CSV table of N, CA and C in Angstrom, one decimal:
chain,number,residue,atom,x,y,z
A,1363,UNK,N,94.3,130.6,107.2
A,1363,UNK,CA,95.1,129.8,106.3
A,1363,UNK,C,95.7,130.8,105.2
A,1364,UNK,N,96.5,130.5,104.8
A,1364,UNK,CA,97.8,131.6,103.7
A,1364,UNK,C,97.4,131.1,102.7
A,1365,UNK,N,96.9,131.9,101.6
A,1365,UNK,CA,96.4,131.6,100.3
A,1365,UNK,C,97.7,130.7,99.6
A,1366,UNK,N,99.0,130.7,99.4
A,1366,UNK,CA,99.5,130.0,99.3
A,1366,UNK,C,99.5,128.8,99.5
A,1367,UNK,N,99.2,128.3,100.9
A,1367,UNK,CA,98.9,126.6,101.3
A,1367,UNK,C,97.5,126.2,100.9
A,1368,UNK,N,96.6,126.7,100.4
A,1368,UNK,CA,95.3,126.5,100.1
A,1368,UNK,C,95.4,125.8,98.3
A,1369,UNK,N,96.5,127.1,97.6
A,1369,UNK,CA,96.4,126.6,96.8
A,1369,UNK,C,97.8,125.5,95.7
A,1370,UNK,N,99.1,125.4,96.8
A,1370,UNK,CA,99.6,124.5,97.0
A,1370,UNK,C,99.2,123.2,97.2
A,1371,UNK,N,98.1,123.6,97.9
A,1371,UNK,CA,97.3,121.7,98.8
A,1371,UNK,C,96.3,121.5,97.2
A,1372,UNK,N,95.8,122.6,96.7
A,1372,UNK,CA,94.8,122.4,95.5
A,1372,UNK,C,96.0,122.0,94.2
A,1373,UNK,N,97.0,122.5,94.0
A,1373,UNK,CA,97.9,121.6,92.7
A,1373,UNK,C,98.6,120.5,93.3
A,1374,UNK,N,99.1,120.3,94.0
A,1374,UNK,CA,99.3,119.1,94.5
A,1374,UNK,C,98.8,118.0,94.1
A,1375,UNK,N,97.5,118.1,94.4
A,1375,UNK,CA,96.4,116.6,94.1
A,1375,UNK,C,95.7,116.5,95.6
A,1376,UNK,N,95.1,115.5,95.6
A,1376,UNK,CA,94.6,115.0,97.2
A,1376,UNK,C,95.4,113.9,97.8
A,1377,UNK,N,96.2,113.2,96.9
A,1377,UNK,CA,97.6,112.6,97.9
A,1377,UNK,C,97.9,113.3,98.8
A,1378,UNK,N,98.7,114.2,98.2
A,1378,UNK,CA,99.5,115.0,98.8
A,1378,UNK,C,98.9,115.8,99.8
A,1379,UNK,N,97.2,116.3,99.6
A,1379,UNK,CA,96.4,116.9,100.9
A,1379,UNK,C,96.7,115.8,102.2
A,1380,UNK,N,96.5,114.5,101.7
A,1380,UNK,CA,96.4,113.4,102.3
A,1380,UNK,C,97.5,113.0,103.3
A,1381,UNK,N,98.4,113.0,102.5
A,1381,UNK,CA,99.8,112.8,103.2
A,1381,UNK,C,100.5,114.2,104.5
A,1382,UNK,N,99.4,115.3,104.2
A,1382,UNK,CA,99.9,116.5,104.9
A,1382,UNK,C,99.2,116.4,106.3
A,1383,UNK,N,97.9,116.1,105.6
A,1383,UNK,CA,97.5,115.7,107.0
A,1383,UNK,C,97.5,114.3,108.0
A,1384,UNK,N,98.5,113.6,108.0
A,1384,UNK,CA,99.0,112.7,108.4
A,1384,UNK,C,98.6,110.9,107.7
A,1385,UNK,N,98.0,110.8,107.1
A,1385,UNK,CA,97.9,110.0,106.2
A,1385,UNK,C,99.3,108.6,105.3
A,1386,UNK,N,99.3,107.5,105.7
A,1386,UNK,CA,100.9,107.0,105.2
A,1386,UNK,C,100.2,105.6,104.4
A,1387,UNK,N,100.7,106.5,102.8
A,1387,UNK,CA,100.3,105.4,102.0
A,1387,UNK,C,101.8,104.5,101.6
A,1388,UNK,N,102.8,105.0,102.0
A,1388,UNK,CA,103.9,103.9,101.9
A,1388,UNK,C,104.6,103.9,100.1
A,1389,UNK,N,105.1,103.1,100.3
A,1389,UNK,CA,105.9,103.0,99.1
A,1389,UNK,C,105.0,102.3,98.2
A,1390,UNK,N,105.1,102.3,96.5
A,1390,UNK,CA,104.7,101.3,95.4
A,1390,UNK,C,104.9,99.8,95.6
A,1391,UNK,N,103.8,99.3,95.9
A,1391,UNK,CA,104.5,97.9,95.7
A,1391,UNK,C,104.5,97.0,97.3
A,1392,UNK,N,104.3,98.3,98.4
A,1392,UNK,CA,104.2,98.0,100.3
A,1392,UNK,C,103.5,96.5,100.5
A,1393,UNK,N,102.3,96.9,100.0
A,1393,UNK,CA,100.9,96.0,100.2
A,1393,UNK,C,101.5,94.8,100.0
A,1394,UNK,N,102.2,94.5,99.0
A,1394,UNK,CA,102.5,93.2,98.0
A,1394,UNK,C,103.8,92.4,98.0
A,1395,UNK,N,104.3,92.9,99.6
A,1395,UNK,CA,105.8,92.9,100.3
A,1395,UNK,C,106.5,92.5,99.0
A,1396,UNK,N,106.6,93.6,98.3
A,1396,UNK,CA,107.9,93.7,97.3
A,1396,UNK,C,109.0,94.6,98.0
A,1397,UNK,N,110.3,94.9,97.3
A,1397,UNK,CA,111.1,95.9,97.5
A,1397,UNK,C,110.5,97.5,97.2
A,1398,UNK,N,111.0,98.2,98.2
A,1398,UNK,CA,110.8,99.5,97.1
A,1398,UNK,C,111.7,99.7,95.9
A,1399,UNK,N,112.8,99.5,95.9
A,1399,UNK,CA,113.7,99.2,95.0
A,1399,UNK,C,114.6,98.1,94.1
A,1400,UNK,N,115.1,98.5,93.3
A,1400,UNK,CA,116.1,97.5,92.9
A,1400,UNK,C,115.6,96.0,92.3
A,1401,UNK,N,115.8,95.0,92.0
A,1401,UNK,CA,115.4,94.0,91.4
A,1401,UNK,C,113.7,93.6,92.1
A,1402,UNK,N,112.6,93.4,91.7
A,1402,UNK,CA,112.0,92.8,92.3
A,1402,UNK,C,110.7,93.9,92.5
A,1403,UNK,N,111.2,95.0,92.2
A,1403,UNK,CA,110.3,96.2,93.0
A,1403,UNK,C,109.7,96.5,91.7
A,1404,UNK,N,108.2,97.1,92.0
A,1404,UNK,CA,107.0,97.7,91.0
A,1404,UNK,C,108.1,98.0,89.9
A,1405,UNK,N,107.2,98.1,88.8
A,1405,UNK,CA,107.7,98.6,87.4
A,1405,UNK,C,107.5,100.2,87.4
A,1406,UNK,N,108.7,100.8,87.3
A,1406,UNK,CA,108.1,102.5,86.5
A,1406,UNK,C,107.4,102.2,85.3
A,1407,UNK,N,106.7,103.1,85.3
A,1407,UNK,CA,105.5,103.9,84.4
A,1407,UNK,C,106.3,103.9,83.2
A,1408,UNK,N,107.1,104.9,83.2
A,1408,UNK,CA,107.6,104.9,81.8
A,1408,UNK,C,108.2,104.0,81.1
A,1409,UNK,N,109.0,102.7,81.8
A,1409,UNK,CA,109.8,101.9,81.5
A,1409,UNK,C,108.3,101.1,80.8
A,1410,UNK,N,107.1,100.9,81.5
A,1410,UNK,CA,105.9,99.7,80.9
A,1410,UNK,C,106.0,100.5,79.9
A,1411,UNK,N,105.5,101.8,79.7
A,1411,UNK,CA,105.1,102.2,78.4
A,1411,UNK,C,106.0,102.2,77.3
A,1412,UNK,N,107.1,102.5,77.3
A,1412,UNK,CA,108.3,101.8,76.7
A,1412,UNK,C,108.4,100.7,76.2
A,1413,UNK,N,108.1,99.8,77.0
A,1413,UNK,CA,108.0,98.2,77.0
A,1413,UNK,C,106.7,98.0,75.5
A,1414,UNK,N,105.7,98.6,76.1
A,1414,UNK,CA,104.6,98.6,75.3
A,1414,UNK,C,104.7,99.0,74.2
A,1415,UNK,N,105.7,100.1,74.0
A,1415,UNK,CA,105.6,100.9,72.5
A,1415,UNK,C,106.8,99.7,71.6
A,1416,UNK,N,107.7,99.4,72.1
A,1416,UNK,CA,108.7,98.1,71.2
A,1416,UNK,C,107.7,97.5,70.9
A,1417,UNK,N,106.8,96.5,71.7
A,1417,UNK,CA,106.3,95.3,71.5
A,1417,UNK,C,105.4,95.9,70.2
A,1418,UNK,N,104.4,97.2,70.5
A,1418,UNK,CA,103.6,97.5,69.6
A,1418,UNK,C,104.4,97.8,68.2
A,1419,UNK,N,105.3,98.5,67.8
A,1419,UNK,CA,105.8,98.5,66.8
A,1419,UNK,C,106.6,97.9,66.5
A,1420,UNK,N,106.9,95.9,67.3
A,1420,UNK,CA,107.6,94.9,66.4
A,1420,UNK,C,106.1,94.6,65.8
A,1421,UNK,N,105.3,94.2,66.2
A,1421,UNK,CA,103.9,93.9,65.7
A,1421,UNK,C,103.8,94.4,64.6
A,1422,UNK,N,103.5,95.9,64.5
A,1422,UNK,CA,103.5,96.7,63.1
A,1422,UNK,C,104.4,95.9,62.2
A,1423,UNK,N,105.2,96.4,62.2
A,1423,UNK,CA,106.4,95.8,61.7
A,1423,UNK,C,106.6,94.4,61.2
A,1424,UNK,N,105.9,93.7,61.4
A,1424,UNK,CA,105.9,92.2,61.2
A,1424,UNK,C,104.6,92.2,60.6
A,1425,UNK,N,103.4,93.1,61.0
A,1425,UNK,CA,102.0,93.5,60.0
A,1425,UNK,C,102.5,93.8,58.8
A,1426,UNK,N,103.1,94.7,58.9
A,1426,UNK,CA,103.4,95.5,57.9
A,1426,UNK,C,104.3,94.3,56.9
A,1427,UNK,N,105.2,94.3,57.2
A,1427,UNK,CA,106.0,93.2,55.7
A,1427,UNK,C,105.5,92.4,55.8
A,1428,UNK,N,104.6,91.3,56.5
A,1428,UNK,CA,103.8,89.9,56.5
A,1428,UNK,C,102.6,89.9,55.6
A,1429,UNK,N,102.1,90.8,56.5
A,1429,UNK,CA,100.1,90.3,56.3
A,1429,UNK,C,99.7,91.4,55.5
A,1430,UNK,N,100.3,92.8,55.5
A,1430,UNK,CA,99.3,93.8,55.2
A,1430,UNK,C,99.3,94.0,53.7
A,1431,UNK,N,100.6,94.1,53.1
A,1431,UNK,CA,100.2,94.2,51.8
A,1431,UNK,C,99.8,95.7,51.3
A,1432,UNK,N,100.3,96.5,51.9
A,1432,UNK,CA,100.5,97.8,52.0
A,1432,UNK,C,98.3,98.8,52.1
A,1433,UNK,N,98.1,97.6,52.7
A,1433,UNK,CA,96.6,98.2,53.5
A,1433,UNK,C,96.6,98.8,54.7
A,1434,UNK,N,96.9,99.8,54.9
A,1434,UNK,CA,96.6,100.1,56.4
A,1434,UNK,C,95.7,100.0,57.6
A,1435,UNK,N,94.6,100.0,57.1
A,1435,UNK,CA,93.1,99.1,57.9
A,1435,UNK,C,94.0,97.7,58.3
A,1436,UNK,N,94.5,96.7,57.5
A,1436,UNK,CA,94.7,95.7,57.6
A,1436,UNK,C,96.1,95.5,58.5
A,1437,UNK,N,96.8,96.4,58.4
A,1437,UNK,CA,98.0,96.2,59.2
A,1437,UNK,C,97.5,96.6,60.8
A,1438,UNK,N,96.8,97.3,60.8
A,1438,UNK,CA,96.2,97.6,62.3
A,1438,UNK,C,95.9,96.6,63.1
A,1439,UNK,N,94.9,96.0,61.9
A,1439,UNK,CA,94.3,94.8,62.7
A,1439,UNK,C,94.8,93.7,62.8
A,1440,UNK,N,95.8,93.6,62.0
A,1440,UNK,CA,97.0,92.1,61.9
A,1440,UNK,C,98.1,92.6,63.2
A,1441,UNK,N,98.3,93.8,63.6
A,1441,UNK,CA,99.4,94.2,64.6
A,1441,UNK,C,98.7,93.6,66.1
A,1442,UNK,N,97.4,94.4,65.9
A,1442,UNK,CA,96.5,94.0,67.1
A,1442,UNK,C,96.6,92.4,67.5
A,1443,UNK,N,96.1,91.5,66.9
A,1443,UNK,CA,96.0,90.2,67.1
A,1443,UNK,C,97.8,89.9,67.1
A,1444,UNK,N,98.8,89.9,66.5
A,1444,UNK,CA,99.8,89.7,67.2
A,1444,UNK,C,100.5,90.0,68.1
A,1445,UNK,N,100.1,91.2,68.1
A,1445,UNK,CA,100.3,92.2,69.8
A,1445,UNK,C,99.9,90.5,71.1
A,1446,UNK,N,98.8,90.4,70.7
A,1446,UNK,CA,97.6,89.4,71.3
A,1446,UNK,C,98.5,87.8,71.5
A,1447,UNK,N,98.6,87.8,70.4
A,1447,UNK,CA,99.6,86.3,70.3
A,1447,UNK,C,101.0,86.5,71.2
A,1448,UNK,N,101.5,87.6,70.7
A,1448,UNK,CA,103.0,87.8,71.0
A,1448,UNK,C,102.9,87.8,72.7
A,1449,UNK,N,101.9,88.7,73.5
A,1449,UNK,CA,101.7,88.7,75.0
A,1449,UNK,C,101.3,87.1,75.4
A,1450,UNK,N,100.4,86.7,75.1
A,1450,UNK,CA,100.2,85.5,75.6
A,1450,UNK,C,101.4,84.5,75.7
A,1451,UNK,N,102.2,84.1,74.1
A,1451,UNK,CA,103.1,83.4,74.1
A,1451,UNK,C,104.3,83.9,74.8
A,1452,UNK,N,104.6,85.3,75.2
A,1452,UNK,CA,105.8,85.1,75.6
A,1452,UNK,C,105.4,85.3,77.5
A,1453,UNK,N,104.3,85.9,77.7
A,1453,UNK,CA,104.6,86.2,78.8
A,1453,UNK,C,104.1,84.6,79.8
A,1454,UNK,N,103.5,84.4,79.3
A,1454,UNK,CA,102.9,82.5,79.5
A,1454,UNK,C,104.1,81.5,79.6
A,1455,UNK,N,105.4,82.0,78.6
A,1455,UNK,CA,106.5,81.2,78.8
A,1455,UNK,C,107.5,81.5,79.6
A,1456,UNK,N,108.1,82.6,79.3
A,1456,UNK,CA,109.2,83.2,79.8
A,1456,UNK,C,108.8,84.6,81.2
A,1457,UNK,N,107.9,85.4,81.3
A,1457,UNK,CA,107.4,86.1,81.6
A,1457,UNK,C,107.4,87.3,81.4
A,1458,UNK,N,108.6,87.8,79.8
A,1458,UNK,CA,108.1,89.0,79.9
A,1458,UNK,C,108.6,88.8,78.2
A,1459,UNK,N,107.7,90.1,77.6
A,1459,UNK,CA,107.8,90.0,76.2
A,1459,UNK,C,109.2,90.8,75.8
A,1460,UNK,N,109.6,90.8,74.2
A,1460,UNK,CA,110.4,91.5,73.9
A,1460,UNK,C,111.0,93.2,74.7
A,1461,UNK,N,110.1,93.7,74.5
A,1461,UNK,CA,109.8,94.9,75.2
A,1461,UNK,C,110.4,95.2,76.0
A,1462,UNK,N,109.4,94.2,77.0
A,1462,UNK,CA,109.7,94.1,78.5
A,1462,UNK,C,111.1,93.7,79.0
A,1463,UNK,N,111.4,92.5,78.4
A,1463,UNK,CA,112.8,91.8,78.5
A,1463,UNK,C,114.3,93.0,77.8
A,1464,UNK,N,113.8,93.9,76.9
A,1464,UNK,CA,114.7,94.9,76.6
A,1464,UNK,C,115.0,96.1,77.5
A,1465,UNK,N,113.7,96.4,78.2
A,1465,UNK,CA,113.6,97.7,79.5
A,1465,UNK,C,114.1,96.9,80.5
A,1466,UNK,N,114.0,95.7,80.8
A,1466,UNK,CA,114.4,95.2,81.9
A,1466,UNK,C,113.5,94.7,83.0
A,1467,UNK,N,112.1,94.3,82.2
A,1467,UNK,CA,110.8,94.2,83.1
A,1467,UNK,C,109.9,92.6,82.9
A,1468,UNK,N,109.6,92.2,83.7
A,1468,UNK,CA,109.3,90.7,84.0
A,1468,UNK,C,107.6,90.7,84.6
A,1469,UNK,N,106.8,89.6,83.8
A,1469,UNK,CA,105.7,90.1,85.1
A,1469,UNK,C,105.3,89.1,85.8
A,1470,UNK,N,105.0,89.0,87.0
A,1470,UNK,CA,105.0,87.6,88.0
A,1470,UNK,C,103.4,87.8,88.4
A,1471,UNK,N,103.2,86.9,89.3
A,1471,UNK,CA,102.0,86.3,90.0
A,1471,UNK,C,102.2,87.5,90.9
A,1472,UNK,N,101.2,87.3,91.9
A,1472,UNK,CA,101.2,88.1,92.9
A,1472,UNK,C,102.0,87.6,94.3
A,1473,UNK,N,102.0,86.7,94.1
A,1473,UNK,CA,103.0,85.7,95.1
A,1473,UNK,C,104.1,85.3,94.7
A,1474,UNK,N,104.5,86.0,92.9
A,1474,UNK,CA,106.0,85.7,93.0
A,1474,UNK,C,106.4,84.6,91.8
A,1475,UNK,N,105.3,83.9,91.6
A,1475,UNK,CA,105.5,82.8,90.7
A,1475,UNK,C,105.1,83.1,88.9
A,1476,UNK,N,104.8,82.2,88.2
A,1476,UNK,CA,104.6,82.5,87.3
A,1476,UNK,C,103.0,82.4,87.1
A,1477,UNK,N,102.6,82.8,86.1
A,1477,UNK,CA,101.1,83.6,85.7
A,1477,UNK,C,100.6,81.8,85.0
A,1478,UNK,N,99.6,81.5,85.2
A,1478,UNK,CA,99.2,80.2,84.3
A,1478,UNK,C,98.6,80.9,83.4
A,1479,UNK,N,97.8,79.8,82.1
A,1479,UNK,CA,97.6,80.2,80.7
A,1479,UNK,C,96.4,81.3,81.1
A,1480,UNK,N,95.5,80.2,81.7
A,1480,UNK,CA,93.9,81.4,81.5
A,1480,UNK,C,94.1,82.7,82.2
A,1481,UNK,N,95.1,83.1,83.2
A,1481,UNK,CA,95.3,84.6,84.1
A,1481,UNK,C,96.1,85.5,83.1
A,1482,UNK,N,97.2,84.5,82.0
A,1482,UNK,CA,98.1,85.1,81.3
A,1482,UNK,C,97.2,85.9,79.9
A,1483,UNK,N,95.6,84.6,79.4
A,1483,UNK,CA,95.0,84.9,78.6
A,1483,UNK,C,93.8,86.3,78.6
A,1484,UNK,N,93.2,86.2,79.6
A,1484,UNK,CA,93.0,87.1,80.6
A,1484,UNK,C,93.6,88.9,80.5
A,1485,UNK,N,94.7,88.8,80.9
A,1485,UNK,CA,95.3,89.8,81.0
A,1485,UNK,C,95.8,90.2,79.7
A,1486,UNK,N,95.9,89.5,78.4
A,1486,UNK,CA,96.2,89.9,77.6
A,1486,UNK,C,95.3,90.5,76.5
A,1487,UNK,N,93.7,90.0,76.6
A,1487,UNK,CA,92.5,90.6,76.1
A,1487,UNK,C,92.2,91.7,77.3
A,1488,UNK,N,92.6,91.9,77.7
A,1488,UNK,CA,92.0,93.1,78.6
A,1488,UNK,C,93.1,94.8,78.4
A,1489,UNK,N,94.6,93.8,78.3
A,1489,UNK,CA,95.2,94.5,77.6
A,1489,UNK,C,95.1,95.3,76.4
A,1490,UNK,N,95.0,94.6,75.2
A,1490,UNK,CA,94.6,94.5,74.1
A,1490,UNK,C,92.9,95.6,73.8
A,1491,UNK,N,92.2,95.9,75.3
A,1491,UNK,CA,91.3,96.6,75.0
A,1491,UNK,C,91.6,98.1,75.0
A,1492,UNK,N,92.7,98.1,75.5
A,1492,UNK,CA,93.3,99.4,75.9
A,1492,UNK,C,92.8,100.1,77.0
A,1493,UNK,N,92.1,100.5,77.4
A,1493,UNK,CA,91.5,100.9,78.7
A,1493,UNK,C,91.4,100.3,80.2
A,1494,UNK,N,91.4,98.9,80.1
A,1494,UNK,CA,91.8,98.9,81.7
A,1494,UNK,C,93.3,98.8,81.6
A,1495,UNK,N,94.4,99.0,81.1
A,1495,UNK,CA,95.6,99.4,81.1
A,1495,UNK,C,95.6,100.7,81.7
A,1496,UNK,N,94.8,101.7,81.4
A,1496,UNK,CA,94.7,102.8,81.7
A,1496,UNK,C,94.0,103.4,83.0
A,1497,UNK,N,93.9,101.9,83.6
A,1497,UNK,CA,93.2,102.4,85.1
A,1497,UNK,C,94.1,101.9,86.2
A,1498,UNK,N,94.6,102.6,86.7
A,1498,UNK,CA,95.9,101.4,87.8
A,1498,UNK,C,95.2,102.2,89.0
A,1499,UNK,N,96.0,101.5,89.9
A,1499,UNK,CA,96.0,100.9,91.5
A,1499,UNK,C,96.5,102.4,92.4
A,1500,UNK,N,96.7,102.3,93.7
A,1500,UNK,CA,98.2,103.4,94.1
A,1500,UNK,C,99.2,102.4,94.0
A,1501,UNK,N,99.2,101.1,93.7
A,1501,UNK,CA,100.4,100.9,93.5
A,1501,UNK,C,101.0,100.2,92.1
A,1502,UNK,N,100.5,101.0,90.8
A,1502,UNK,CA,100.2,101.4,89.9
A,1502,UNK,C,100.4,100.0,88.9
A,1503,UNK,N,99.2,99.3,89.6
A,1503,UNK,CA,99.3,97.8,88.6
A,1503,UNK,C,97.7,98.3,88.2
A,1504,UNK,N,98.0,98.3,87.0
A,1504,UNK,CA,97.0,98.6,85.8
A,1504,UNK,C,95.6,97.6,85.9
A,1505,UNK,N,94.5,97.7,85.9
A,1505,UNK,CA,93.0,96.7,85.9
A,1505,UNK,C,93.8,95.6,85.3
A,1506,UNK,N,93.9,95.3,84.3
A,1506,UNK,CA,94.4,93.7,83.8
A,1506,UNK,C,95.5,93.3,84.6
A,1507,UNK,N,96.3,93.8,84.7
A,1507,UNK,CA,97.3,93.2,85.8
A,1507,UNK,C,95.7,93.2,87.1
A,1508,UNK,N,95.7,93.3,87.7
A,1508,UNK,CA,94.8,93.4,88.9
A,1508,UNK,C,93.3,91.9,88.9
A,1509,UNK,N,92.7,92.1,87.7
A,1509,UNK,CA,92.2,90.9,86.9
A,1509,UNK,C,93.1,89.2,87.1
A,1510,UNK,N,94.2,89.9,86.5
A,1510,UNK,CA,95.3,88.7,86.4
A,1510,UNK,C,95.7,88.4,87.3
A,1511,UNK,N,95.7,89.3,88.5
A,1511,UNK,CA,96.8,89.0,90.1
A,1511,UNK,C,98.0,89.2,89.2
A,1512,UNK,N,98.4,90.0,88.6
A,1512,UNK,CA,99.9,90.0,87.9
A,1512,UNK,C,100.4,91.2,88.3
A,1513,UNK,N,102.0,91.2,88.7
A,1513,UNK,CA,102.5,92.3,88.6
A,1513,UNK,C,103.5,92.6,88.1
A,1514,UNK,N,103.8,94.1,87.8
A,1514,UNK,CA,105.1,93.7,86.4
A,1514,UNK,C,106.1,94.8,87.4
A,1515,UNK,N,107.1,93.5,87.5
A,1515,UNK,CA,108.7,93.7,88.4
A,1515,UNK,C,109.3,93.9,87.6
A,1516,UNK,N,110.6,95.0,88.0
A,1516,UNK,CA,112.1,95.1,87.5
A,1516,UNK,C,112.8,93.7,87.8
A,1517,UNK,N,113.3,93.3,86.7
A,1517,UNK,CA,114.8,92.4,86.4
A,1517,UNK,C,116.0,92.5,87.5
C-alpha cells in the first residue's frame, strides 16, 4: 500500500474509507424519499445555523429592551425561555420561525405534514438544551429533530 493512500484514507474520515471500499450511503435526505435538491430537500448545515443565530439574537434583543433592564444574567435567561416560546409558537403554526423563514427553511413531519403541539413541544426543550442539536444523523437531522420525527426542508 503507498503511504499516501494509507494516509489520504486516515484524513478523509471513515465515510470516505467506507465509500472507497464500495459502500453506498446515497444522498442527505435518500432514506426519507425527499429530493436531493431544490425545494423539499434536507436543510444545509449552515443555512440551520444561520437560521438559529437570527432567531437567537431577535430573542436577545427583545431580552435586552423588554425584560432585562440592563442585567445580563437576566437577559440570558429571558432570551432562553423566548427562544422557547418563539420555536414552539411559530414552528406549531406556520412551520418555521423567523430565522428559518428568512434562510429559506421550513420544518415538516417526517411524512411531509405538519408537526402537532407535543412533537413541536418536544423538539423545542430538547433544542433549547443545546446538545442533542449537536448530535445529527448521516442524514444530518439533529436528536431533536429525530425525537420529533421532524425534518427541516428547504422552501
Amino acid at each position: 500500500m503507498d503511504n499516501r493512500q494509507a494516509i489520504g484514507s486516515w484524513l478523509s474520515g471513515p465515510r470516505q474509507a467506507a465509500e472507497d471500499m464500495g459502500a453506498d450511503f446515497g444522498y442527505r435526505g435518500e432514506q426519507l424519499g425527499l429530493p436531493e435538491h431544490g425545494p423539499g430537500a434536507i436543510a444545509p448545515l449552515g443555512r440551520r445555523f444561520g437560521a438559529i443565530a437570527v432567531d437567537w439574537g431577535l430573542c436577545m434583543l427583545i431580552a435586552y429592551g423588554l425584560f432585562a433592564r440592563g442585567d445580563s444574567q437576566a437577559m440570558g435567561n429571558w432570551a432562553l425561555g423566548l427562544f422557547l416560546v418563539l420555536h414552539v409558537l411559530t414552528v406549531g403554526t406556520i412551520g418555521s420561525t423567523p430565522g428559518k423563514r428568512l434562510l429559506g427553511l421550513r420544518v415538516v413531519s417526517e411524512d411531509g405534514g405538519r408537526l402537532g403541539f407535543v412533537r413541536v413541544l418536544v423538539r423545542s426543550v430538547l433544542l433549547c438544551l443545546g446538545l442533542p442539536a449537536l448530535i445529527w444523523d448521516r442524514d444530518g437531522r439533529g436528536l431533536h429533530d429525530r425525537v420529533g420525527r421532524a425534518v427541516q426542508v428547504r422552501i
